[in-house]
XYZ file of C-alpha atoms in Angstrom:
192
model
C 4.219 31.350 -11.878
C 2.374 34.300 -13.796
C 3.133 31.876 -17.332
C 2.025 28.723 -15.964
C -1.660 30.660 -14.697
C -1.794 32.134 -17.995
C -0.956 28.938 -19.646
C -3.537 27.124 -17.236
C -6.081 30.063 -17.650
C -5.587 29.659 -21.745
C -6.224 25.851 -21.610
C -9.097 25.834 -19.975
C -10.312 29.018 -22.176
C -9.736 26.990 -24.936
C -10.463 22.618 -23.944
C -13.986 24.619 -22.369
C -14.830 25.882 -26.297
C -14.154 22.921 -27.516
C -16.467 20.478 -25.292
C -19.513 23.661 -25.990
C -18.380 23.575 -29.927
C -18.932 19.499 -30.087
C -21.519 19.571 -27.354
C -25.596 18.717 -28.073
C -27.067 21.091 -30.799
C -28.944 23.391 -28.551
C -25.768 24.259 -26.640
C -23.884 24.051 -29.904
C -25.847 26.800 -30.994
C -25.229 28.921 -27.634
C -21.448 28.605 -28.124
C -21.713 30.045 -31.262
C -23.252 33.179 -30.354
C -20.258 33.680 -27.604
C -17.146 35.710 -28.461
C -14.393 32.899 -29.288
C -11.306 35.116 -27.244
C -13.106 35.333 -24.041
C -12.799 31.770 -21.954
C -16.265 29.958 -21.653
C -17.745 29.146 -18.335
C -20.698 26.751 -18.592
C -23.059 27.634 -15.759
C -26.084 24.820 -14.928
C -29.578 25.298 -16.402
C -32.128 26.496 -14.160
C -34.476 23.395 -13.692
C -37.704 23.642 -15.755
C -40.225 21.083 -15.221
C -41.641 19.453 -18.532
C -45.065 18.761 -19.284
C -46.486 16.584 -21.537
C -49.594 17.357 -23.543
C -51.932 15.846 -20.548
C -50.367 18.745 -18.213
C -48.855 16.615 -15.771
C -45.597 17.360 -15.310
C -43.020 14.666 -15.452
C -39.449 14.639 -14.552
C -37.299 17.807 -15.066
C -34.586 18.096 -17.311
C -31.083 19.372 -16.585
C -28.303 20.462 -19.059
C -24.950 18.615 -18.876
C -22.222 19.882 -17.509
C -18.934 20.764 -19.293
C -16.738 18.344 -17.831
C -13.332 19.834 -17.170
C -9.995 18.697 -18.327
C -8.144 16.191 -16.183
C -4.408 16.902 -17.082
C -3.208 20.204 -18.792
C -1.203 19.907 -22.321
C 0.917 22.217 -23.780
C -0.400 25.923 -24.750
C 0.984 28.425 -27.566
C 0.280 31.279 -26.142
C 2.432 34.015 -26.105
C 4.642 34.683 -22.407
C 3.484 37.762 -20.710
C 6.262 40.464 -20.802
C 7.025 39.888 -24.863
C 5.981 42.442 -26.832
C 5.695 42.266 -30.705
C 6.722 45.865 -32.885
C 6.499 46.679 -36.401
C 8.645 49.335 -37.339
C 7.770 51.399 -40.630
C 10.065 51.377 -43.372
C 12.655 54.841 -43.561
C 10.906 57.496 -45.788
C 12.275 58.388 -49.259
C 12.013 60.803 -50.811
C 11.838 61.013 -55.075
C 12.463 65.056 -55.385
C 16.066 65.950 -56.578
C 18.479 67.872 -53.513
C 18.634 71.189 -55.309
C 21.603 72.731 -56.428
C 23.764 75.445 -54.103
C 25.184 77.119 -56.789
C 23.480 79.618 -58.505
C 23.711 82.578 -60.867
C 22.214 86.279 -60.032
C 22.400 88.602 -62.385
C 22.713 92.905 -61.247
C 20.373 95.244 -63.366
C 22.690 97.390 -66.056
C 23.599 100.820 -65.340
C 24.380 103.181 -68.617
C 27.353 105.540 -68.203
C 28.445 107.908 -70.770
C 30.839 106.253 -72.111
C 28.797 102.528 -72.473
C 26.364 100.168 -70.599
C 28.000 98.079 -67.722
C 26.142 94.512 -66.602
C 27.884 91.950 -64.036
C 26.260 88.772 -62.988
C 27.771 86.768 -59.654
C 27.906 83.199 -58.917
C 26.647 81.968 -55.707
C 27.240 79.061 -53.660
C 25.465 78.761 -50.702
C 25.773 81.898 -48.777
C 29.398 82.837 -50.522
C 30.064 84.896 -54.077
C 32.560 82.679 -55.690
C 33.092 84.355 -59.266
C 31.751 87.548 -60.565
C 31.732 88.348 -64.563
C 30.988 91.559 -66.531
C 28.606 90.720 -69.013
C 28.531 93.612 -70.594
C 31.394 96.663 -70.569
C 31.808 99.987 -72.447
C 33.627 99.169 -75.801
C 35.653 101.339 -78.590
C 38.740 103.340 -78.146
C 40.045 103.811 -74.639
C 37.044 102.340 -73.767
C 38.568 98.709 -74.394
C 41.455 99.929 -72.684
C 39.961 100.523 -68.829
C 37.241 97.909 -69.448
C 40.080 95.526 -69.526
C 41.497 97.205 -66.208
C 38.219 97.076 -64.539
C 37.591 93.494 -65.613
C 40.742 92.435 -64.576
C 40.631 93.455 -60.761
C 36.874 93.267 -59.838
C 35.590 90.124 -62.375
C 36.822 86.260 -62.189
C 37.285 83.810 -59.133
C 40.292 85.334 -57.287
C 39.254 88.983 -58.045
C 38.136 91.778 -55.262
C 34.303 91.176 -55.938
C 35.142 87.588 -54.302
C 37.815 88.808 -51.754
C 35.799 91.263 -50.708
C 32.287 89.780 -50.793
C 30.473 93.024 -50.942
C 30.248 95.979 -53.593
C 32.751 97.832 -51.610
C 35.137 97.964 -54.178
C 38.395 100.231 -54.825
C 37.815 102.209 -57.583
C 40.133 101.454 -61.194
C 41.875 104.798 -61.840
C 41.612 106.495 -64.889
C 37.770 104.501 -65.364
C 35.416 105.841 -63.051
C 32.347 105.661 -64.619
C 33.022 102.585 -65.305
C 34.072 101.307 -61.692
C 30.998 102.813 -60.387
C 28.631 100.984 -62.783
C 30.043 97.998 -62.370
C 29.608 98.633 -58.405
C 26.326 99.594 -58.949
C 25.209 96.230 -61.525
C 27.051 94.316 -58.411
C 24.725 95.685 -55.486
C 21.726 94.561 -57.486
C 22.934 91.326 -58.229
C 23.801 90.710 -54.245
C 20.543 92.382 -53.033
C 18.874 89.807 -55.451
C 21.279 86.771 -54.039
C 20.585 87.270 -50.790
């Protein structure tokens, strides 16, 4: 019911324009002045006596009135209750997802018997590998380097087990052990 009165409504709106559009030229130029989406409704001219140039007035003139349509045709407007949406195209994005794993190197800490360095490899919010750059060299030197090396540095070694500078101390290399420790703390207080 709604449809067909909007349908109805939209068919007069527009058979109404037309008749104004083609009508005579002063009403032509009337219609033209009226916005096209609201329907037209031709009212009749007040009555205005004419006079000719004697001032007698003659008979008065009327404006025509739209005739109406007798039989309604087909409209193409849209059914109430439909709804037309756009919907924006998903977002990309052109930067690069940045990479999780990352490499923090500790400060260096100088014993007396060599400098000690260890840089730690990060992913996400785990230490996966830790490596002694640098280690005291020369003598016996090489000797508990090696030791300490071998338990704290690499993937599987304490530094990772542990995940913290909390680490046992190599016998028999100290100084070393407690460089290392302290190149380690750095290296996590910069990580995280």
């Amino acid at each position: 019911m709604r449809r067909a009165f909007l349908a109805i409504t939209g068919l007069a709106a527009s058979t109404t324009a037309l008749v104004v559009f083609k009508g005579s030229p002063a009403t032509n130029q009337v219609a033209q002045n009226l916005p096209s989406a609201q329907p037209v409704n031709p009212t009749p001219q007040e009555v205005e006596p004419s006079t000719d140039p004697a001032g007698v007035a003659s008979t008065p003139s009327v404006a025509p009135k739209a005739p109406t349509s007798p039989k309604p045709t087909k409209s193409t407007a849209r059914p109430s209750g439909t709804r037309t949406t756009t919907k924006a195209a998903p977002r990309t994005t052109t930067k690069a997802p940045q990479s999780t794993t990352r490499r923090v190197t500790g400060n260096g800490f100088e014993n007396e018997y060599g400098y000690v360095q260890v840089q730690i490899v990060v992913s996400g919010n785990r230490i996966v590998e830790a490596v002694a750059l640098s280690l005291p060299s020369g003598g016996e030197s090489d000797i508990h380097s090696g030791d300490v090396r071998n338990r704290y540095d690499g993937r599987g070694g304490e530094v990772v087990q542990k995940q913290n500078a909390n680490l046992n101390t190599v016998s028999g290399a100290t100084e070393t052990s407690n460089s290392y420790k302290q190149s380690l703390r750095s290296a996590i207080e910069q990580a995280f």
